[in-house]
C-alpha positions as a Python dict, from the first residue, in 0.01 Angstrom:
ca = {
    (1, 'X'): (0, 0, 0),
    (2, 'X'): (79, 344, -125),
    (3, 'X'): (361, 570, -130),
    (4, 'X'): (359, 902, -52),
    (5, 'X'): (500, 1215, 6),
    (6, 'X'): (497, 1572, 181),
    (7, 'X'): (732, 1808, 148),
    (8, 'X'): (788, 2006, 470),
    (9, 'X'): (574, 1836, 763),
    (10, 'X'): (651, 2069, 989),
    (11, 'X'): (616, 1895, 1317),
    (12, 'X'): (379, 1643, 1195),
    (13, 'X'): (12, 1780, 1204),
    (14, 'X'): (-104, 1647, 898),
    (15, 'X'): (193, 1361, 868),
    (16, 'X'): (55, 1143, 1170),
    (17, 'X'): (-280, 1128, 1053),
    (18, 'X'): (-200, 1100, 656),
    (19, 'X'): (32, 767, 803),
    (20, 'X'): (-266, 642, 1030),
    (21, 'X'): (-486, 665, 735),
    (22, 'X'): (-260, 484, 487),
    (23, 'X'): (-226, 172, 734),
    (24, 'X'): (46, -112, 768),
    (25, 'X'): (101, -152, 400),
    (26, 'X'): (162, 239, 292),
    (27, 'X'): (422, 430, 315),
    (28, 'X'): (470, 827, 437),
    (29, 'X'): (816, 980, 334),
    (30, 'X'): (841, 1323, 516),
    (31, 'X'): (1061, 1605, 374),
    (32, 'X'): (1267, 1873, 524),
    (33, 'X'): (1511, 2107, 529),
    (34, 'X'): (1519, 2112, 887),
    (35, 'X'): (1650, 1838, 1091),
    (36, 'X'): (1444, 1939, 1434),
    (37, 'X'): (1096, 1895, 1217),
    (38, 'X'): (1211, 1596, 1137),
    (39, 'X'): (1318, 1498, 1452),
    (40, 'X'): (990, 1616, 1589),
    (41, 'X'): (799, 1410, 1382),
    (42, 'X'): (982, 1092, 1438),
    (43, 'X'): (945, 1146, 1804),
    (44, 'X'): (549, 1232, 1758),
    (45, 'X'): (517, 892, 1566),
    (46, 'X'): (685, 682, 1786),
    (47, 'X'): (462, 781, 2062),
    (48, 'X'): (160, 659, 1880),
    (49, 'X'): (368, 349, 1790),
    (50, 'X'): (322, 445, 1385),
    (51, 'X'): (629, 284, 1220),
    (52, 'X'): (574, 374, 865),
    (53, 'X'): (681, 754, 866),
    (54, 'X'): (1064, 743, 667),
    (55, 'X'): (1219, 1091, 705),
    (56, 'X'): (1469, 1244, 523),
    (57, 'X'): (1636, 1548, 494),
    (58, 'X'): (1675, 1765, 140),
    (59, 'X'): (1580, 2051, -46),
    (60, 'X'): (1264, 2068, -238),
    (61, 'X'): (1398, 2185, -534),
    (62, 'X'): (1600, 1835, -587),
    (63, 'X'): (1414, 1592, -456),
    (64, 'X'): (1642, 1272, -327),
    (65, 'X'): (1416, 1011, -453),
    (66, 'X'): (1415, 812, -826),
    (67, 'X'): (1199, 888, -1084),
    (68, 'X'): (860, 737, -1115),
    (69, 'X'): (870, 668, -692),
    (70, 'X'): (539, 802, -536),
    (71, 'X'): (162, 759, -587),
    (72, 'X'): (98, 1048, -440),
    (73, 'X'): (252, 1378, -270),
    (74, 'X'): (134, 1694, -77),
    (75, 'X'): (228, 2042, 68),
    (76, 'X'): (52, 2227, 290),
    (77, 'X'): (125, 2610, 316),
    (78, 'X'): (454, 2501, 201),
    (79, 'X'): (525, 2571, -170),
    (80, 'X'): (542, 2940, -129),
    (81, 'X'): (813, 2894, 111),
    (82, 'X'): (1061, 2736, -135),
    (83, 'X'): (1327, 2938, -276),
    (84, 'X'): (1234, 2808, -576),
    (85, 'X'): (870, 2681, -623),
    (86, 'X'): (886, 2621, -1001),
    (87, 'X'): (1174, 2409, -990),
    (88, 'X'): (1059, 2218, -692),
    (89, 'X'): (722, 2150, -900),
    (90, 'X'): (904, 2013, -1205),
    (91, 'X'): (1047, 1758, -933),
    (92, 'X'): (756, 1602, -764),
    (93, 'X'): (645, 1598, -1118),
    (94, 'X'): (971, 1384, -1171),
    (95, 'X'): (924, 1158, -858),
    (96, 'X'): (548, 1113, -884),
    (97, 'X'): (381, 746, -1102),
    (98, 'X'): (249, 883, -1406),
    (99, 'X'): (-40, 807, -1274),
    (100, 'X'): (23, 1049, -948),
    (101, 'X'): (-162, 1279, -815),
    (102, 'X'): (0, 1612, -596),
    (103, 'X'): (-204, 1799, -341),
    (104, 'X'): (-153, 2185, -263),
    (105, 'X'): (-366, 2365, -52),
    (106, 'X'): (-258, 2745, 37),
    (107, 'X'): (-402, 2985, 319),
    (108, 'X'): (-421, 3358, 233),
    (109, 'X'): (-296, 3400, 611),
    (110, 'X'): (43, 3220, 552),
    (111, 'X'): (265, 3514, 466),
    (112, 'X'): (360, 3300, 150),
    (113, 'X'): (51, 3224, 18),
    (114, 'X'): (56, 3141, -342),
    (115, 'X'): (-249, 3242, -540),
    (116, 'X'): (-461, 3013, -759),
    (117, 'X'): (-380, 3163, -1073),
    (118, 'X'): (-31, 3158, -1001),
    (119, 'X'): (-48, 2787, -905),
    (120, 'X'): (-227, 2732, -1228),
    (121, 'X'): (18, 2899, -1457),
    (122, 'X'): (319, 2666, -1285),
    (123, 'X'): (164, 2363, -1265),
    (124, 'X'): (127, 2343, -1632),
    (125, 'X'): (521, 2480, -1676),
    (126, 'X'): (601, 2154, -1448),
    (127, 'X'): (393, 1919, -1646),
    (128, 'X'): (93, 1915, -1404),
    (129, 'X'): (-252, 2005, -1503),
    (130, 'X'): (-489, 2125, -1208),
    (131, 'X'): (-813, 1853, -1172),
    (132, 'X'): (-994, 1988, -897),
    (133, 'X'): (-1009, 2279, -674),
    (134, 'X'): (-1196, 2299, -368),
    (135, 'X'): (-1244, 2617, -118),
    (136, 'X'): (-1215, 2984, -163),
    (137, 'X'): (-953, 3166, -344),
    (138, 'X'): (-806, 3281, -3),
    (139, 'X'): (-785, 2884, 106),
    (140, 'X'): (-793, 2659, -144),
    (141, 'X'): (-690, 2266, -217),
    (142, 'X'): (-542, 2212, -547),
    (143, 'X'): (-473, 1838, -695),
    (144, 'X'): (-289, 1832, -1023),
    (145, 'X'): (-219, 1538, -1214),
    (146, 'X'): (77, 1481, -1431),
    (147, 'X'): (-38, 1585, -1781),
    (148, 'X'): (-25, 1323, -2053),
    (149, 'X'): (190, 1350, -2319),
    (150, 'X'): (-7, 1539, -2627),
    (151, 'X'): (-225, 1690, -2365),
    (152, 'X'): (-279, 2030, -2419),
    (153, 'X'): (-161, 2227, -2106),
}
């Protein structure tokens, strides 16, 4: 099964179904600052009986996991909220499989909405190039890869 990750679940909307969806054998590490999200999603989980939500509490921008840990990773209307969204890039870069792939998708409505361009421009700082974008510029989905070494960014 895989291994993944999101950063800030909030109070589970997209954890629960990301855990459903990754069955028995996978594996959904939530994310947060906050203790009461976390909390909230435990809670949430239990009641549907899924056991294979693990949540911890840190900060983005150093990410309590080894190198080299998840398959995959996501943040929804999250990154902009970061102190520090570059720096918190460069570390799922660190904790992602070479082989990884990182989903961001932004809403123009979310007062820190983070525009494509500017997503671009620090995903390749972090190591990340962009492989697909889907939606409008005001709400789009963004998965970046980490870039190979000798790739040009």
């Amino acid at each position: 099964g895989e291994r993944v990750l999101e950063v800030g679940p909030g109070i589970g909307v997209h954890a629960l179904p990301v855990a459903a969806a990754l069955g028995p054998a996978g594996t959904l590490d939530v994310l947060d600052i906050q203790q009461e999200m976390l909390d909230e999603v435990a809670r949430r989980a239990a009641r549907r009986g899924i056991r294979t939500i693990v949540p911890a509490r840190g900060d983005a921008r150093l990410l309590p996991y080894p190198a080299s840990t998840f398959d995959a990773a996501y943040l929804v209307t999250v990154l902009g909220e970061v102190p520090d969204p570059a720096a918190s890039l460069r570390e799922l870069r660190r904790v992602l499989k070479p082989e990884g792939r990182l989903l961001i998708a932004e809403e123009l409505l979310d007062p820190d909405f983070i525009p494509l361009g500017r997503l671009r421009h620090m995903a390749a700082a972090a190591g990340f190039t962009v492989e697909q974008t889907a939606g409008p510029r005001f709400s789009y989905r963004a998965v970046l890869r980490p870039a190979r070494l000798g790739a040009i960014r």
